[in-house]
Amino acid sequence: MSIKPLLDTMDKLQDAHEALLELAKAKKQILISNDVERLNMFVNKESKYVRAVAEANQERLQHVSSYLISRGYNPNPKITISDLIKVIFKAEEKQALLQAQQKLMMTIQDLKQINKLNQQLIEQSLAFIDYSVDLVLGAPEDDVVYQNPQQQSYGTKRTGIFDTKA
């Protein structure tokens, strides 16, 4: 059995990850410009590519199992591409699979870095929103503490400029 079906599946994984990488790069600008509608649209597109990655990964597992069975090995769902490369005897197949693996790993690494940056942008945005709400409404710890309604509270609640009772 040839590894051609496995290489085709690796190409599908590569294409899906490259699409996710492009979306992540575009999402960075959307996060900076605070365009919520476009962000929702991009999140929906990301979901589509994440499903494609999951399907291609399942396909990859099936091809790895089929290849192992054709070579007389027991199929193992935990076997990695690195492990499979060790049992391939043809040098050109081994080289092709190694190149596909390295290319995919670099794309995944780039995707991780951009997603980490996007996560930091979202956290900063949420921190700014939280800070803005605290400025307007007062510190949140004043309202989250339960106390006996018969007992008078010490100090004042919500020292912000917005009166929530009005």
PDB file of N, CA and C in Angstrom, residues 70-165:
ATOM      1  N   SER A  70      -1.648  -3.053   6.293  1.00  0.00           N
ATOM      2  CA  SER A  70      -1.053  -3.562   5.038  1.00  0.00           C
ATOM      3  C   SER A  70       0.405  -3.975   5.214  1.00  0.00           C
ATOM      4  N   ARG A  71       1.068  -3.418   6.212  1.00  0.00           N
ATOM      5  CA  ARG A  71       2.465  -3.761   6.493  1.00  0.00           C
ATOM      6  C   ARG A  71       2.601  -4.839   7.564  1.00  0.00           C
ATOM      7  N   GLY A  72       1.460  -5.332   8.062  1.00  0.00           N
ATOM      8  CA  GLY A  72       1.500  -6.410   9.038  1.00  0.00           C
ATOM      9  C   GLY A  72       1.589  -5.955  10.482  1.00  0.00           C
ATOM     10  N   TYR A  73       1.391  -4.666  10.726  1.00  0.00           N
ATOM     11  CA  TYR A  73       1.406  -4.154  12.103  1.00  0.00           C
ATOM     12  C   TYR A  73      -0.011  -4.084  12.629  1.00  0.00           C
ATOM     13  N   ASN A  74      -0.148  -4.065  13.950  1.00  0.00           N
ATOM     14  CA  ASN A  74      -1.450  -3.847  14.565  1.00  0.00           C
ATOM     15  C   ASN A  74      -1.779  -2.358  14.497  1.00  0.00           C
ATOM     16  N   PRO A  75      -3.013  -2.020  14.091  1.00  0.00           N
ATOM     17  CA  PRO A  75      -3.377  -0.592  14.041  1.00  0.00           C
ATOM     18  C   PRO A  75      -3.454  -0.010  15.453  1.00  0.00           C
ATOM     19  N   ASN A  76      -2.939   1.178  15.607  1.00  0.00           N
ATOM     20  CA  ASN A  76      -2.939   1.864  16.899  1.00  0.00           C
ATOM     21  C   ASN A  76      -3.402   3.295  16.662  1.00  0.00           C
ATOM     22  N   PRO A  77      -4.537   3.697  17.269  1.00  0.00           N
ATOM     23  CA  PRO A  77      -5.030   5.056  17.035  1.00  0.00           C
ATOM     24  C   PRO A  77      -4.129   6.133  17.631  1.00  0.00           C
ATOM     25  N   LYS A  78      -3.231   5.755  18.527  1.00  0.00           N
ATOM     26  CA  LYS A  78      -2.350   6.743  19.157  1.00  0.00           C
ATOM     27  C   LYS A  78      -1.044   6.949  18.393  1.00  0.00           C
ATOM     28  N   ILE A  79      -0.866   6.243  17.306  1.00  0.00           N
ATOM     29  CA  ILE A  79       0.395   6.373  16.569  1.00  0.00           C
ATOM     30  C   ILE A  79       0.443   7.735  15.884  1.00  0.00           C
ATOM     31  N   THR A  80       1.596   8.361  15.944  1.00  0.00           N
ATOM     32  CA  THR A  80       1.773   9.681  15.337  1.00  0.00           C
ATOM     33  C   THR A  80       2.419   9.526  13.968  1.00  0.00           C
ATOM     34  N   ILE A  81       2.455  10.640  13.241  1.00  0.00           N
ATOM     35  CA  ILE A  81       3.112  10.630  11.933  1.00  0.00           C
ATOM     36  C   ILE A  81       4.610  10.347  12.121  1.00  0.00           C
ATOM     37  N   SER A  82       5.189  10.885  13.179  1.00  0.00           N
ATOM     38  CA  SER A  82       6.607  10.622  13.461  1.00  0.00           C
ATOM     39  C   SER A  82       6.858   9.132  13.664  1.00  0.00           C
ATOM     40  N   ASP A  83       5.944   8.475  14.374  1.00  0.00           N
ATOM     41  CA  ASP A  83       6.072   7.023  14.581  1.00  0.00           C
ATOM     42  C   ASP A  83       5.929   6.285  13.260  1.00  0.00           C
ATOM     43  N   LEU A  84       4.979   6.744  12.438  1.00  0.00           N
ATOM     44  CA  LEU A  84       4.742   6.075  11.158  1.00  0.00           C
ATOM     45  C   LEU A  84       5.952   6.224  10.236  1.00  0.00           C
ATOM     46  N   ILE A  85       6.591   7.383  10.268  1.00  0.00           N
ATOM     47  CA  ILE A  85       7.763   7.615   9.418  1.00  0.00           C
ATOM     48  C   ILE A  85       8.852   6.585   9.723  1.00  0.00           C
ATOM     49  N   LYS A  86       8.938   6.178  10.972  1.00  0.00           N
ATOM     50  CA  LYS A  86       9.970   5.212  11.372  1.00  0.00           C
ATOM     51  C   LYS A  86       9.745   3.834  10.752  1.00  0.00           C
ATOM     52  N   VAL A  87       8.478   3.500  10.440  1.00  0.00           N
ATOM     53  CA  VAL A  87       8.207   2.160   9.901  1.00  0.00           C
ATOM     54  C   VAL A  87       8.083   2.146   8.382  1.00  0.00           C
ATOM     55  N   ILE A  88       8.201   3.297   7.742  1.00  0.00           N
ATOM     56  CA  ILE A  88       8.149   3.359   6.279  1.00  0.00           C
ATOM     57  C   ILE A  88       9.545   3.053   5.738  1.00  0.00           C
ATOM     58  N   PHE A  89       9.603   2.145   4.755  1.00  0.00           N
ATOM     59  CA  PHE A  89      10.902   1.733   4.228  1.00  0.00           C
ATOM     60  C   PHE A  89      11.325   2.511   2.992  1.00  0.00           C
ATOM     61  N   LYS A  90      10.382   2.915   2.150  1.00  0.00           N
ATOM     62  CA  LYS A  90      10.742   3.639   0.925  1.00  0.00           C
ATOM     63  C   LYS A  90      11.185   5.057   1.278  1.00  0.00           C
ATOM     64  N   ALA A  91      12.379   5.407   0.822  1.00  0.00           N
ATOM     65  CA  ALA A  91      12.969   6.702   1.171  1.00  0.00           C
ATOM     66  C   ALA A  91      12.144   7.868   0.645  1.00  0.00           C
ATOM     67  N   GLU A  92      11.620   7.753  -0.603  1.00  0.00           N
ATOM     68  CA  GLU A  92      10.854   8.886  -1.158  1.00  0.00           C
ATOM     69  C   GLU A  92       9.527   9.078  -0.418  1.00  0.00           C
ATOM     70  N   GLU A  93       8.884   7.984   0.017  1.00  0.00           N
ATOM     71  CA  GLU A  93       7.648   8.108   0.804  1.00  0.00           C
ATOM     72  C   GLU A  93       7.952   8.697   2.180  1.00  0.00           C
ATOM     73  N   LYS A  94       9.039   8.226   2.755  1.00  0.00           N
ATOM     74  CA  LYS A  94       9.444   8.731   4.067  1.00  0.00           C
ATOM     75  C   LYS A  94       9.718  10.235   3.988  1.00  0.00           C
ATOM     76  N   GLN A  95      10.423  10.665   2.929  1.00  0.00           N
ATOM     77  CA  GLN A  95      10.760  12.075   2.752  1.00  0.00           C
ATOM     78  C   GLN A  95       9.507  12.919   2.504  1.00  0.00           C
ATOM     79  N   ALA A  96       8.584  12.412   1.678  1.00  0.00           N
ATOM     80  CA  ALA A  96       7.356  13.153   1.379  1.00  0.00           C
ATOM     81  C   ALA A  96       6.508  13.336   2.627  1.00  0.00           C
ATOM     82  N   LEU A  97       6.389  12.286   3.420  1.00  0.00           N
ATOM     83  CA  LEU A  97       5.604  12.374   4.651  1.00  0.00           C
ATOM     84  C   LEU A  97       6.283  13.288   5.672  1.00  0.00           C
ATOM     85  N   LEU A  98       7.584  13.235   5.742  1.00  0.00           N
ATOM     86  CA  LEU A  98       8.323  14.106   6.660  1.00  0.00           C
ATOM     87  C   LEU A  98       8.145  15.574   6.284  1.00  0.00           C
ATOM     88  N   GLN A  99       8.215  15.878   4.973  1.00  0.00           N
ATOM     89  CA  GLN A  99       8.012  17.265   4.527  1.00  0.00           C
ATOM     90  C   GLN A  99       6.597  17.745   4.827  1.00  0.00           C
ATOM     91  N   ALA A 100       5.617  16.886   4.582  1.00  0.00           N
ATOM     92  CA  ALA A 100       4.219  17.255   4.862  1.00  0.00           C
ATOM     93  C   ALA A 100       4.027  17.503   6.355  1.00  0.00           C
ATOM     94  N   GLN A 101       4.645  16.676   7.186  1.00  0.00           N
ATOM     95  CA  GLN A 101       4.533  16.839   8.627  1.00  0.00           C
ATOM     96  C   GLN A 101       5.170  18.154   9.080  1.00  0.00           C
ATOM     97  N   GLN A 102       6.376  18.443   8.579  1.00  0.00           N
ATOM     98  CA  GLN A 102       7.071  19.660   8.987  1.00  0.00           C
ATOM     99  C   GLN A 102       6.323  20.914   8.538  1.00  0.00           C
ATOM    100  N   LYS A 103       5.786  20.875   7.327  1.00  0.00           N
ATOM    101  CA  LYS A 103       5.025  22.016   6.817  1.00  0.00           C
ATOM    102  C   LYS A 103       3.784  22.261   7.684  1.00  0.00           C
ATOM    103  N   LEU A 104       3.089  21.180   8.029  1.00  0.00           N
ATOM    104  CA  LEU A 104       1.898  21.298   8.866  1.00  0.00           C
ATOM    105  C   LEU A 104       2.262  21.800  10.263  1.00  0.00           C
ATOM    106  N   MET A 105       3.348  21.316  10.807  1.00  0.00           N
ATOM    107  CA  MET A 105       3.776  21.748  12.147  1.00  0.00           C
ATOM    108  C   MET A 105       4.109  23.229  12.171  1.00  0.00           C
ATOM    109  N   MET A 106       4.761  23.740  11.119  1.00  0.00           N
ATOM    110  CA  MET A 106       5.083  25.172  11.064  1.00  0.00           C
ATOM    111  C   MET A 106       3.812  26.010  10.979  1.00  0.00           C
ATOM    112  N   THR A 107       2.849  25.561  10.180  1.00  0.00           N
ATOM    113  CA  THR A 107       1.586  26.288  10.069  1.00  0.00           C
ATOM    114  C   THR A 107       0.847  26.299  11.402  1.00  0.00           C
ATOM    115  N   ILE A 108       0.834  25.157  12.085  1.00  0.00           N
ATOM    116  CA  ILE A 108       0.167  25.075  13.386  1.00  0.00           C
ATOM    117  C   ILE A 108       0.866  25.981  14.403  1.00  0.00           C
ATOM    118  N   GLN A 109       2.190  26.028  14.354  1.00  0.00           N
ATOM    119  CA  GLN A 109       2.937  26.894  15.273  1.00  0.00           C
ATOM    120  C   GLN A 109       2.599  28.362  15.027  1.00  0.00           C
ATOM    121  N   ASP A 110       2.545  28.777  13.748  1.00  0.00           N
ATOM    122  CA  ASP A 110       2.156  30.152  13.420  1.00  0.00           C
ATOM    123  C   ASP A 110       0.740  30.448  13.904  1.00  0.00           C
ATOM    124  N   LEU A 111      -0.146  29.484  13.702  1.00  0.00           N
ATOM    125  CA  LEU A 111      -1.538  29.651  14.133  1.00  0.00           C
ATOM    126  C   LEU A 111      -1.617  29.812  15.648  1.00  0.00           C
ATOM    127  N   LYS A 112      -0.846  29.033  16.386  1.00  0.00           N
ATOM    128  CA  LYS A 112      -0.833  29.144  17.841  1.00  0.00           C
ATOM    129  C   LYS A 112      -0.373  30.523  18.288  1.00  0.00           C
ATOM    130  N   GLN A 113       0.675  31.056  17.643  1.00  0.00           N
ATOM    131  CA  GLN A 113       1.191  32.369  18.030  1.00  0.00           C
ATOM    132  C   GLN A 113       0.163  33.464  17.779  1.00  0.00           C
ATOM    133  N   ILE A 114      -0.491  33.423  16.626  1.00  0.00           N
ATOM    134  CA  ILE A 114      -1.482  34.458  16.314  1.00  0.00           C
ATOM    135  C   ILE A 114      -2.705  34.314  17.205  1.00  0.00           C
ATOM    136  N   ASN A 115      -3.131  33.099  17.483  1.00  0.00           N
ATOM    137  CA  ASN A 115      -4.264  32.911  18.391  1.00  0.00           C
ATOM    138  C   ASN A 115      -3.931  33.390  19.800  1.00  0.00           C
ATOM    139  N   LYS A 116      -2.686  33.208  20.222  1.00  0.00           N
ATOM    140  CA  LYS A 116      -2.278  33.695  21.545  1.00  0.00           C
ATOM    141  C   LYS A 116      -2.331  35.218  21.590  1.00  0.00           C
ATOM    142  N   LEU A 117      -1.891  35.867  20.520  1.00  0.00           N
ATOM    143  CA  LEU A 117      -1.955  37.323  20.437  1.00  0.00           C
ATOM    144  C   LEU A 117      -3.405  37.798  20.428  1.00  0.00           C
ATOM    145  N   ASN A 118      -4.253  37.110  19.650  1.00  0.00           N
ATOM    146  CA  ASN A 118      -5.676  37.472  19.622  1.00  0.00           C
ATOM    147  C   ASN A 118      -6.321  37.291  20.994  1.00  0.00           C
ATOM    148  N   GLN A 119      -5.933  36.250  21.701  1.00  0.00           N
ATOM    149  CA  GLN A 119      -6.450  36.027  23.048  1.00  0.00           C
ATOM    150  C   GLN A 119      -6.053  37.175  23.971  1.00  0.00           C
ATOM    151  N   GLN A 120      -4.811  37.649  23.851  1.00  0.00           N
ATOM    152  CA  GLN A 120      -4.366  38.777  24.668  1.00  0.00           C
ATOM    153  C   GLN A 120      -5.155  40.036  24.329  1.00  0.00           C
ATOM    154  N   LEU A 121      -5.441  40.251  23.030  1.00  0.00           N
ATOM    155  CA  LEU A 121      -6.239  41.407  22.629  1.00  0.00           C
ATOM    156  C   LEU A 121      -7.637  41.338  23.231  1.00  0.00           C
ATOM    157  N   ILE A 122      -8.241  40.160  23.231  1.00  0.00           N
ATOM    158  CA  ILE A 122      -9.581  39.993  23.804  1.00  0.00           C
ATOM    159  C   ILE A 122      -9.545  40.233  25.310  1.00  0.00           C
ATOM    160  N   GLU A 123      -8.518  39.703  25.978  1.00  0.00           N
ATOM    161  CA  GLU A 123      -8.404  39.904  27.429  1.00  0.00           C
ATOM    162  C   GLU A 123      -8.221  41.377  27.769  1.00  0.00           C
ATOM    163  N   GLN A 124      -7.423  42.098  26.975  1.00  0.00           N
ATOM    164  CA  GLN A 124      -7.242  43.530  27.210  1.00  0.00           C
ATOM    165  C   GLN A 124      -8.545  44.280  26.989  1.00  0.00           C
ATOM    166  N   SER A 125      -9.282  43.888  25.960  1.00  0.00           N
ATOM    167  CA  SER A 125     -10.555  44.533  25.680  1.00  0.00           C
ATOM    168  C   SER A 125     -11.549  44.297  26.822  1.00  0.00           C
ATOM    169  N   LEU A 126     -11.599  43.067  27.324  1.00  0.00           N
ATOM    170  CA  LEU A 126     -12.486  42.750  28.448  1.00  0.00           C
ATOM    171  C   LEU A 126     -12.061  43.491  29.712  1.00  0.00           C
ATOM    172  N   ALA A 127     -10.764  43.624  29.937  1.00  0.00           N
ATOM    173  CA  ALA A 127     -10.273  44.357  31.103  1.00  0.00           C
ATOM    174  C   ALA A 127     -10.656  45.821  31.003  1.00  0.00           C
ATOM    175  N   PHE A 128     -10.588  46.389  29.793  1.00  0.00           N
ATOM    176  CA  PHE A 128     -10.979  47.781  29.608  1.00  0.00           C
ATOM    177  C   PHE A 128     -12.477  47.960  29.860  1.00  0.00           C
ATOM    178  N   ILE A 129     -13.284  47.029  29.363  1.00  0.00           N
ATOM    179  CA  ILE A 129     -14.735  47.097  29.582  1.00  0.00           C
ATOM    180  C   ILE A 129     -15.036  46.990  31.073  1.00  0.00           C
ATOM    181  N   ASP A 130     -14.367  46.065  31.756  1.00  0.00           N
ATOM    182  CA  ASP A 130     -14.564  45.894  33.188  1.00  0.00           C
ATOM    183  C   ASP A 130     -14.169  47.159  33.939  1.00  0.00           C
ATOM    184  N   TYR A 131     -13.053  47.746  33.555  1.00  0.00           N
ATOM    185  CA  TYR A 131     -12.597  48.981  34.191  1.00  0.00           C
ATOM    186  C   TYR A 131     -13.600  50.105  33.956  1.00  0.00           C
ATOM    187  N   SER A 132     -14.130  50.203  32.734  1.00  0.00           N
ATOM    188  CA  SER A 132     -15.096  51.250  32.414  1.00  0.00           C
ATOM    189  C   SER A 132     -16.386  51.079  33.214  1.00  0.00           C
ATOM    190  N   VAL A 133     -16.836  49.839  33.353  1.00  0.00           N
ATOM    191  CA  VAL A 133     -18.052  49.573  34.129  1.00  0.00           C
ATOM    192  C   VAL A 133     -17.814  49.924  35.590  1.00  0.00           C
ATOM    193  N   ASP A 134     -16.634  49.589  36.114  1.00  0.00           N
ATOM    194  CA  ASP A 134     -16.317  49.919  37.498  1.00  0.00           C
ATOM    195  C   ASP A 134     -16.282  51.427  37.719  1.00  0.00           C
ATOM    196  N   LEU A 135     -15.799  52.175  36.739  1.00  0.00           N
ATOM    197  CA  LEU A 135     -15.773  53.625  36.878  1.00  0.00           C
ATOM    198  C   LEU A 135     -17.185  54.187  36.959  1.00  0.00           C
ATOM    199  N   VAL A 136     -18.079  53.643  36.171  1.00  0.00           N
ATOM    200  CA  VAL A 136     -19.438  54.168  36.124  1.00  0.00           C
ATOM    201  C   VAL A 136     -20.273  53.672  37.303  1.00  0.00           C
ATOM    202  N   LEU A 137     -20.173  52.366  37.625  1.00  0.00           N
ATOM    203  CA  LEU A 137     -21.038  51.771  38.647  1.00  0.00           C
ATOM    204  C   LEU A 137     -20.406  51.653  40.020  1.00  0.00           C
ATOM    205  N   GLY A 138     -19.123  51.760  40.140  1.00  0.00           N
ATOM    206  CA  GLY A 138     -18.457  51.559  41.414  1.00  0.00           C
ATOM    207  C   GLY A 138     -17.842  50.188  41.473  1.00  0.00           C
ATOM    208  N   ALA A 139     -17.161  49.922  42.561  1.00  0.00           N
ATOM    209  CA  ALA A 139     -16.469  48.642  42.702  1.00  0.00           C
ATOM    210  C   ALA A 139     -17.474  47.513  42.840  1.00  0.00           C
ATOM    211  N   PRO A 140     -17.282  46.389  42.157  1.00  0.00           N
ATOM    212  CA  PRO A 140     -18.261  45.297  42.203  1.00  0.00           C
ATOM    213  C   PRO A 140     -18.304  44.574  43.541  1.00  0.00           C
ATOM    214  N   GLU A 141     -17.278  44.622  44.341  1.00  0.00           N
ATOM    215  CA  GLU A 141     -17.276  43.856  45.581  1.00  0.00           C
ATOM    216  C   GLU A 141     -18.288  44.407  46.585  1.00  0.00           C
ATOM    217  N   ASP A 142     -18.760  45.649  46.379  1.00  0.00           N
ATOM    218  CA  ASP A 142     -19.762  46.202  47.280  1.00  0.00           C
ATOM    219  C   ASP A 142     -21.096  45.476  47.167  1.00  0.00           C
ATOM    220  N   ASP A 143     -21.440  44.952  46.007  1.00  0.00           N
ATOM    221  CA  ASP A 143     -22.753  44.345  45.799  1.00  0.00           C
ATOM    222  C   ASP A 143     -22.759  42.833  45.870  1.00  0.00           C
ATOM    223  N   VAL A 144     -21.622  42.186  45.815  1.00  0.00           N
ATOM    224  CA  VAL A 144     -21.623  40.727  45.746  1.00  0.00           C
ATOM    225  C   VAL A 144     -21.601  40.067  47.101  1.00  0.00           C
ATOM    226  N   VAL A 145     -21.417  40.816  48.186  1.00  0.00           N
ATOM    227  CA  VAL A 145     -21.370  40.231  49.521  1.00  0.00           C
ATOM    228  C   VAL A 145     -22.791  40.157  50.076  1.00  0.00           C
ATOM    229  N   TYR A 146     -23.202  38.948  50.481  1.00  0.00           N
ATOM    230  CA  TYR A 146     -24.517  38.790  51.087  1.00  0.00           C
ATOM    231  C   TYR A 146     -24.471  39.318  52.512  1.00  0.00           C
ATOM    232  N   GLN A 147     -25.561  39.926  52.913  1.00  0.00           N
ATOM    233  CA  GLN A 147     -25.637  40.399  54.286  1.00  0.00           C
ATOM    234  C   GLN A 147     -27.088  40.360  54.738  1.00  0.00           C
ATOM    235  N   ASN A 148     -27.254  40.359  56.022  1.00  0.00           N
ATOM    236  CA  ASN A 148     -28.579  40.326  56.608  1.00  0.00           C
ATOM    237  C   ASN A 148     -29.313  41.611  56.246  1.00  0.00           C
ATOM    238  N   PRO A 149     -30.544  41.499  55.680  1.00  0.00           N
ATOM    239  CA  PRO A 149     -31.254  42.717  55.275  1.00  0.00           C
ATOM    240  C   PRO A 149     -31.652  43.583  56.463  1.00  0.00           C
ATOM    241  N   GLN A 150     -31.762  42.985  57.691  1.00  0.00           N
ATOM    242  CA  GLN A 150     -32.106  43.757  58.890  1.00  0.00           C
ATOM    243  C   GLN A 150     -30.914  44.582  59.372  1.00  0.00           C
ATOM    244  N   GLN A 151     -29.757  44.129  59.007  1.00  0.00           N
ATOM    245  CA  GLN A 151     -28.536  44.780  59.467  1.00  0.00           C
ATOM    246  C   GLN A 151     -28.160  45.892  58.500  1.00  0.00           C
ATOM    247  N   GLN A 152     -27.788  47.016  59.071  1.00  0.00           N
ATOM    248  CA  GLN A 152     -27.380  48.114  58.209  1.00  0.00           C
ATOM    249  C   GLN A 152     -25.988  47.841  57.664  1.00  0.00           C
ATOM    250  N   SER A 153     -25.814  48.234  56.456  1.00  0.00           N
ATOM    251  CA  SER A 153     -24.500  48.014  55.859  1.00  0.00           C
ATOM    252  C   SER A 153     -23.530  49.091  56.287  1.00  0.00           C
ATOM    253  N   TYR A 154     -22.297  48.709  56.297  1.00  0.00           N
ATOM    254  CA  TYR A 154     -21.250  49.651  56.640  1.00  0.00           C
ATOM    255  C   TYR A 154     -20.772  50.320  55.361  1.00  0.00           C
ATOM    256  N   GLY A 155     -20.624  51.576  55.378  1.00  0.00           N
ATOM    257  CA  GLY A 155     -20.135  52.279  54.199  1.00  0.00           C
ATOM    258  C   GLY A 155     -21.247  52.464  53.191  1.00  0.00           C
ATOM    259  N   THR A 156     -20.902  52.871  52.014  1.00  0.00           N
ATOM    260  CA  THR A 156     -21.886  53.115  50.967  1.00  0.00           C
ATOM    261  C   THR A 156     -21.681  52.121  49.837  1.00  0.00           C
ATOM    262  N   LYS A 157     -22.781  51.817  49.145  1.00  0.00           N
ATOM    263  CA  LYS A 157     -22.723  50.936  47.992  1.00  0.00           C
ATOM    264  C   LYS A 157     -22.481  51.756  46.744  1.00  0.00           C
ATOM    265  N   ARG A 158     -21.858  51.175  45.793  1.00  0.00           N
ATOM    266  CA  ARG A 158     -21.696  51.752  44.449  1.00  0.00           C
ATOM    267  C   ARG A 158     -21.407  53.257  44.505  1.00  0.00           C
ATOM    268  N   THR A 159     -20.179  53.570  44.571  1.00  0.00           N
ATOM    269  CA  THR A 159     -19.779  54.961  44.640  1.00  0.00           C
ATOM    270  C   THR A 159     -19.625  55.607  43.270  1.00  0.00           C
ATOM    271  N   GLY A 160     -20.016  54.908  42.222  1.00  0.00           N
ATOM    272  CA  GLY A 160     -19.875  55.440  40.866  1.00  0.00           C
ATOM    273  C   GLY A 160     -20.866  56.561  40.585  1.00  0.00           C
ATOM    274  N   ILE A 161     -20.779  57.119  39.409  1.00  0.00           N
ATOM    275  CA  ILE A 161     -21.631  58.250  39.051  1.00  0.00           C
ATOM    276  C   ILE A 161     -23.003  57.824  38.547  1.00  0.00           C
ATOM    277  N   PHE A 162     -23.200  56.535  38.259  1.00  0.00           N
ATOM    278  CA  PHE A 162     -24.472  56.039  37.747  1.00  0.00           C
ATOM    279  C   PHE A 162     -25.268  55.442  38.890  1.00  0.00           C
ATOM    280  N   ASP A 163     -26.471  55.937  39.136  1.00  0.00           N
ATOM    281  CA  ASP A 163     -27.318  55.444  40.206  1.00  0.00           C
ATOM    282  C   ASP A 163     -28.180  54.313  39.660  1.00  0.00           C
ATOM    283  N   THR A 164     -27.950  53.084  40.136  1.00  0.00           N
ATOM    284  CA  THR A 164     -28.682  51.927  39.615  1.00  0.00           C
ATOM    285  C   THR A 164     -30.102  51.867  40.134  1.00  0.00           C
ATOM    286  N   LYS A 165     -30.428  52.559  41.207  1.00  0.00           N
ATOM    287  CA  LYS A 165     -31.769  52.501  41.779  1.00  0.00           C
ATOM    288  C   LYS A 165     -32.720  53.494  41.115  1.00  0.00           C
TER     289      LYS A 165
END
